[in-house]
Amino acid sequence: MGKIILKNIELFGFHGPIPEEKKIGCKYTVNLEIDLDLQTASIKDDLNQTVNYVILFQIIKEEMKIRSNLIETVAKRIIKKIQKIKKIKHIKIRLCKINPPICGVIKKFCVELNE
């Protein structure tokens, strides 16, 4: 087994129930870990035996463009798309909203899903 890890992907989105979030948007970070068998890929040096991290990035980027009230919903959509890739055994995603517009100081708010 092995992992492919994408760390600190920075994207912009318009997620949240607050009207300002829908208009102004926020910066988000995404961390993704996928578990899969990397034995053959590591021996054969063959991209077809693994999962191309560029495809993973594209899935995240596309799903972040679709507005939602909850970042939980966005994270779940990303997982569902990635689960269509047959080689993957487990997915862990952490999606964080940077400087959420609330009455108080909070650097980020995160959700984490595992499937």
Coordinates of N, CA, C and O in Angstrom, one line a residue:
M1 N 0.8 -1.2 0.0 CA 0.0 0.0 0.0 C 0.9 1.2 0.0 O 2.1 1.2 0.3
G2 N 0.3 2.3 -0.3 CA 1.0 3.6 -0.3 C -0.1 4.7 -0.3 O -1.3 4.5 -0.2
K3 N 0.4 6.0 -0.3 CA -0.4 7.1 -0.3 C 0.0 8.1 -1.4 O 1.2 8.3 -1.6
I4 N -0.9 8.8 -1.9 CA -0.6 10.0 -2.7 C -1.2 11.2 -1.9 O -2.4 11.1 -1.4
I5 N -0.4 12.2 -1.7 CA -0.9 13.3 -0.8 C -0.7 14.6 -1.5 O 0.4 14.9 -2.1
L6 N -1.8 15.4 -1.6 CA -1.8 16.7 -2.1 C -2.0 17.7 -0.9 O -3.0 17.6 -0.3
K7 N -1.0 18.5 -0.7 CA -1.1 19.4 0.5 C -1.2 20.9 0.2 O -0.5 21.4 -0.7
N8 N -2.0 21.5 0.9 CA -2.2 23.0 0.9 C -2.5 23.5 -0.5 O -1.9 24.5 -0.9
I9 N -3.4 22.9 -1.2 CA -3.9 23.4 -2.4 C -4.7 24.7 -2.1 O -5.6 24.7 -1.2
E10 N -4.4 25.8 -2.7 CA -5.1 27.1 -2.4 C -6.0 27.4 -3.6 O -5.6 27.5 -4.7
L11 N -7.3 27.6 -3.2 CA -8.3 28.0 -4.2 C -9.2 29.0 -3.7 O -9.2 29.2 -2.5
F12 N -10.0 29.6 -4.5 CA -10.9 30.6 -4.1 C -12.3 30.1 -4.4 O -12.5 29.4 -5.4
G13 N -13.3 30.4 -3.5 CA -14.6 29.9 -3.7 C -15.6 30.8 -3.1 O -15.3 31.7 -2.3
F14 N -16.9 30.5 -3.3 CA -18.0 31.3 -2.8 C -19.0 30.4 -2.0 O -20.2 30.4 -2.2
H15 N -18.4 29.7 -1.1 CA -19.2 28.7 -0.3 C -19.6 29.4 1.1 O -18.8 30.1 1.7
G16 N -20.8 29.0 1.5 CA -21.2 29.5 2.8 C -22.7 30.1 2.8 O -23.1 30.5 1.7
P17 N -23.3 30.1 3.9 CA -24.7 30.5 4.0 C -24.8 32.1 4.1 O -25.9 32.6 3.9
I18 N -23.8 32.7 4.5 CA -23.8 34.2 4.7 C -23.8 34.9 3.3 O -23.0 34.6 2.5
P19 N -24.6 35.9 3.1 CA -24.7 36.6 1.9 C -23.3 37.1 1.4 O -23.0 37.1 0.2
E20 N -22.5 37.6 2.3 CA -21.2 38.1 1.9 C -20.3 37.0 1.3 O -19.5 37.3 0.4
E21 N -20.4 35.8 1.8 CA -19.6 34.7 1.3 C -20.0 34.4 -0.2 O -19.2 34.0 -1.0
K22 N -21.3 34.6 -0.5 CA -21.8 34.3 -1.8 C -21.3 35.4 -2.8 O -21.2 35.1 -4.0
K23 N -21.1 36.6 -2.3 CA -20.7 37.7 -3.2 C -19.2 37.9 -3.2 O -18.7 38.0 -4.3
I24 N -18.6 37.9 -2.1 CA -17.2 38.3 -2.0 C -16.3 37.0 -2.2 O -15.2 37.0 -2.8
G25 N -16.7 35.9 -1.5 CA -16.0 34.7 -1.6 C -14.9 34.7 -0.5 O -14.7 35.6 0.2
C26 N -14.2 33.5 -0.5 CA -13.1 33.3 0.5 C -12.0 32.5 -0.1 O -12.2 31.8 -1.2
K27 N -10.8 32.5 0.5 CA -9.8 31.6 0.1 C -9.9 30.3 0.9 O -10.4 30.3 2.1
Y28 N -9.6 29.2 0.3 CA -9.7 27.9 0.9 C -8.4 27.1 0.7 O -7.7 27.4 -0.3
T29 N -8.2 26.2 1.6 CA -7.1 25.2 1.4 C -7.7 23.8 1.4 O -8.7 23.6 2.1
V30 N -7.1 23.0 0.6 CA -7.5 21.6 0.5 C -6.3 20.7 0.7 O -5.3 20.9 0.1
N31 N -6.5 19.7 1.6 CA -5.5 18.6 1.7 C -6.1 17.3 1.4 O -7.3 17.1 1.9
L32 N -5.5 16.5 0.6 CA -6.1 15.2 0.1 C -5.1 14.1 0.3 O -3.9 14.3 0.0
E33 N -5.5 13.0 0.9 CA -4.7 11.8 1.0 C -5.5 10.7 0.4 O -6.7 10.5 0.7
I34 N -4.9 9.9 -0.5 CA -5.6 8.7 -1.0 C -4.6 7.5 -0.8 O -3.4 7.6 -0.9
D35 N -5.2 6.4 -0.3 CA -4.5 5.2 -0.1 C -4.8 4.3 -1.3 O -5.9 4.1 -1.8
L36 N -3.7 3.7 -1.8 CA -3.8 2.8 -3.0 C -2.5 1.9 -3.0 O -1.5 2.2 -2.3
D37 N -2.6 0.9 -3.8 CA -1.4 0.0 -4.0 C -0.5 0.7 -5.0 O -0.8 0.8 -6.2
L38 N 0.7 1.0 -4.5 CA 1.7 1.7 -5.4 C 2.9 0.8 -5.8 O 3.8 1.2 -6.4
Q39 N 2.8 -0.5 -5.4 CA 3.9 -1.4 -5.6 C 4.2 -1.5 -7.1 O 5.4 -1.4 -7.4
T40 N 3.3 -1.8 -7.9 CA 3.6 -2.0 -9.4 C 4.1 -0.8 -10.0 O 5.0 -0.8 -10.8
A41 N 3.4 0.4 -9.7 CA 3.8 1.7 -10.3 C 5.3 2.0 -9.9 O 6.1 2.5 -10.7
S42 N 5.7 1.7 -8.6 CA 7.0 2.0 -8.2 C 8.1 1.1 -8.8 O 9.2 1.6 -9.0
I43 N 7.7 -0.1 -9.2 CA 8.6 -1.0 -9.9 C 8.7 -0.7 -11.4 O 9.8 -0.6 -11.9
K44 N 7.6 -0.5 -12.0 CA 7.5 -0.4 -13.5 C 7.7 1.0 -14.0 O 7.8 1.2 -15.2
D45 N 7.6 2.0 -13.1 CA 7.7 3.4 -13.5 C 6.7 3.7 -14.5 O 6.9 4.3 -15.5
D46 N 5.4 3.3 -14.2 CA 4.3 3.4 -15.2 C 3.2 4.2 -14.6 O 2.5 3.7 -13.6
L47 N 2.9 5.3 -15.1 CA 1.8 6.2 -14.6 C 0.4 5.5 -14.7 O -0.4 5.7 -13.8
N48 N 0.2 4.6 -15.6 CA -1.0 3.8 -15.7 C -1.3 2.9 -14.5 O -2.4 2.4 -14.3
Q49 N -0.2 2.7 -13.7 CA -0.3 1.8 -12.5 C -0.6 2.6 -11.2 O -0.6 2.0 -10.2
T50 N -0.8 3.8 -11.3 CA -1.0 4.7 -10.2 C -2.2 5.7 -10.5 O -2.9 5.5 -11.5
V51 N -2.4 6.7 -9.7 CA -3.3 7.7 -10.0 C -2.6 9.0 -10.2 O -1.8 9.4 -9.4
N52 N -2.9 9.7 -11.3 CA -2.2 10.9 -11.7 C -2.7 12.0 -10.8 O -3.9 12.3 -10.8
Y53 N -1.8 12.6 -10.0 CA -2.2 13.7 -9.1 C -2.7 14.9 -9.8 O -3.5 15.7 -9.2
V54 N -2.4 15.1 -11.1 CA -3.0 16.2 -11.8 C -4.5 16.0 -12.0 O -5.2 17.0 -11.9
I55 N -4.9 14.8 -12.2 CA -6.3 14.5 -12.3 C -7.0 14.8 -11.0 O -8.1 15.4 -10.9
L56 N -6.4 14.4 -9.9 CA -6.9 14.7 -8.5 C -7.1 16.2 -8.3 O -8.1 16.7 -7.8
F57 N -6.1 16.9 -8.7 CA -6.1 18.4 -8.6 C -7.3 19.0 -9.4 O -8.0 19.9 -9.0
Q58 N -7.4 18.5 -10.6 CA -8.5 19.0 -11.5 C -9.9 18.7 -10.9 O -10.8 19.6 -11.0
I59 N -10.1 17.6 -10.3 CA -11.3 17.2 -9.7 C -11.6 18.2 -8.6 O -12.7 18.8 -8.5
I60 N -10.6 18.5 -7.7 CA -10.8 19.4 -6.6 C -11.1 20.8 -7.1 O -12.1 21.5 -6.7
K61 N -10.4 21.2 -8.1 CA -10.6 22.6 -8.7 C -12.0 22.7 -9.3 O -12.6 23.8 -9.0
E62 N -12.4 21.7 -10.0 CA -13.8 21.8 -10.6 C -14.9 21.8 -9.6 O -15.8 22.6 -9.7
E63 N -14.8 21.0 -8.6 CA -15.8 20.9 -7.5 C -15.8 22.2 -6.7 O -16.9 22.6 -6.2
M64 N -14.7 22.8 -6.5 CA -14.6 24.0 -5.7 C -15.3 25.2 -6.4 O -15.7 26.2 -5.8
K65 N -15.5 25.1 -7.7 CA -16.2 26.1 -8.5 C -17.7 26.1 -8.3 O -18.4 27.1 -8.6
I66 N -18.2 25.0 -7.8 CA -19.7 24.8 -7.7 C -20.0 25.3 -6.3 O -19.6 24.7 -5.3
R67 N -20.8 26.4 -6.2 CA -21.2 27.0 -4.9 C -22.0 26.1 -4.1 O -23.0 25.5 -4.6
S68 N -21.7 26.1 -2.8 CA -22.5 25.4 -1.8 C -22.6 26.2 -0.5 O -21.8 27.0 -0.2
N69 N -23.7 25.9 0.3 CA -23.8 26.5 1.6 C -22.8 26.0 2.6 O -22.3 26.7 3.4
L70 N -22.5 24.7 2.4 CA -21.6 24.0 3.4 C -20.3 23.5 2.7 O -20.4 22.9 1.7
I71 N -19.2 23.7 3.4 CA -18.0 23.1 2.9 C -18.0 21.6 3.0 O -17.3 20.9 2.3
E72 N -18.8 21.1 3.9 CA -19.0 19.6 4.1 C -19.5 19.1 2.8 O -19.1 18.0 2.3
T73 N -20.4 19.8 2.1 CA -21.0 19.3 0.9 C -20.0 19.3 -0.2 O -19.9 18.4 -1.0
V74 N -19.1 20.3 -0.3 CA -18.1 20.4 -1.3 C -17.1 19.2 -1.1 O -16.7 18.6 -2.0
A75 N -16.7 19.0 0.2 CA -15.8 17.9 0.5 C -16.4 16.6 0.0 O -15.7 15.7 -0.6
K76 N -17.6 16.4 0.3 CA -18.3 15.1 -0.1 C -18.4 14.9 -1.6 O -18.2 13.8 -2.1
R77 N -18.6 16.0 -2.3 CA -18.7 16.0 -3.8 C -17.3 15.6 -4.3 O -17.2 14.8 -5.3
I78 N -16.3 16.1 -3.8 CA -14.9 15.8 -4.2 C -14.6 14.3 -4.0 O -14.1 13.6 -4.9
I79 N -15.0 13.8 -2.8 CA -14.8 12.4 -2.5 C -15.6 11.5 -3.5 O -15.0 10.5 -4.0
K80 N -16.8 11.8 -3.8 CA -17.6 11.0 -4.7 C -17.0 11.0 -6.1 O -17.0 9.9 -6.7
K81 N -16.4 12.1 -6.6 CA -15.8 12.1 -7.9 C -14.5 11.2 -7.9 O -14.2 10.5 -8.8
I82 N -13.7 11.4 -6.8 CA -12.5 10.6 -6.7 C -12.7 9.1 -6.5 O -12.0 8.3 -7.1
Q83 N -13.8 8.8 -5.9 CA -14.1 7.4 -5.7 C -14.4 6.6 -7.0 O -14.3 5.4 -7.0
K84 N -14.7 7.4 -8.0 CA -14.9 6.7 -9.3 C -13.6 6.1 -9.9 O -13.6 5.3 -10.8
I85 N -12.5 6.6 -9.4 CA -11.2 6.0 -9.8 C -11.0 4.7 -9.0 O -10.9 4.6 -7.8
K86 N -11.0 3.6 -9.8 CA -11.1 2.3 -9.2 C -9.9 1.9 -8.3 O -10.0 1.1 -7.4
K87 N -8.7 2.4 -8.5 CA -7.5 1.9 -7.8 C -7.5 2.4 -6.3 O -6.8 1.9 -5.5
I88 N -8.3 3.4 -6.0 CA -8.3 4.0 -4.7 C -9.0 3.2 -3.6 O -10.1 2.8 -3.8
K89 N -8.3 3.0 -2.5 CA -8.9 2.2 -1.4 C -9.5 3.1 -0.3 O -10.5 2.7 0.4
H90 N -8.9 4.3 0.0 CA -9.4 5.1 1.0 C -9.1 6.6 0.7 O -8.0 6.9 0.1
I91 N -10.0 7.5 1.1 CA -9.8 8.9 0.8 C -10.0 9.7 2.1 O -10.9 9.4 2.9
K92 N -9.1 10.6 2.3 CA -9.2 11.6 3.4 C -9.0 13.0 2.9 O -8.1 13.2 2.1
I93 N -10.0 13.8 3.2 CA -9.9 15.2 2.7 C -10.1 16.2 3.8 O -10.9 15.9 4.7
R94 N -9.3 17.2 3.8 CA -9.5 18.3 4.8 C -9.7 19.6 4.0 O -8.8 20.0 3.2
L95 N -10.8 20.3 4.1 CA -11.2 21.5 3.4 C -11.3 22.6 4.4 O -12.1 22.5 5.4
C96 N -10.5 23.7 4.3 CA -10.5 24.8 5.2 C -10.9 26.1 4.6 O -10.4 26.4 3.5
K97 N -11.7 26.8 5.3 CA -12.1 28.2 4.9 C -11.1 29.1 5.6 O -11.1 29.1 6.9
I98 N -10.4 29.9 4.9 CA -9.4 30.8 5.5 C -10.1 32.2 5.9 O -10.8 32.8 5.1
N99 N -9.9 32.6 7.1 CA -10.5 33.9 7.6 C -12.0 34.0 7.3 O -12.4 34.9 6.6
P100 N -12.7 33.0 7.9 CA -14.2 33.1 7.6 C -14.8 34.4 8.2 O -14.4 34.9 9.2
P101 N -15.8 34.9 7.5 CA -16.4 36.2 7.9 C -17.4 36.0 9.1 O -18.6 36.0 8.9
I102 N -16.8 35.9 10.3 CA -17.7 35.8 11.5 C -17.3 36.9 12.4 O -16.2 37.5 12.3
C103 N -18.1 37.1 13.4 CA -17.8 38.2 14.4 C -16.8 37.6 15.4 O -17.1 37.0 16.5
G104 N -15.5 37.7 15.1 CA -14.5 37.2 16.0 C -13.3 36.9 15.1 O -13.3 36.9 13.9
V105 N -12.2 36.5 15.8 CA -10.9 36.2 15.1 C -10.8 34.7 15.0 O -10.7 34.0 16.0
I106 N -10.8 34.2 13.8 CA -10.5 32.8 13.5 C -9.7 32.7 12.2 O -10.2 33.2 11.2
K107 N -8.6 32.0 12.3 CA -7.8 31.9 11.1 C -8.3 31.0 10.0 O -8.2 31.3 8.8
K108 N -8.9 29.9 10.5 CA -9.6 29.0 9.5 C -10.5 28.1 10.2 O -10.4 27.8 11.4
F109 N -11.5 27.6 9.4 CA -12.4 26.7 9.8 C -12.3 25.5 8.9 O -12.3 25.7 7.7
C110 N -12.2 24.3 9.4 CA -12.0 23.1 8.6 C -13.0 22.0 8.8 O -13.5 21.9 9.9
V111 N -13.2 21.2 7.8 CA -13.9 19.9 7.9 C -13.0 18.9 7.4 O -12.2 19.1 6.5
E112 N -13.2 17.7 7.9 CA -12.4 16.5 7.4 C -13.3 15.4 7.3 O -14.1 15.0 8.2
L113 N -13.3 14.7 6.1 CA -14.0 13.5 5.8 C -13.1 12.4 5.4 O -12.1 12.6 4.8
N114 N -13.5 11.2 5.9 CA -12.7 10.0 5.5 C -13.7 9.0 4.9 O -14.8 8.7 5.5
E115 N -13.3 8.4 3.8 CA -14.1 7.3 3.2 C -13.2 6.4 2.5 O -12.2 6.7 2.1

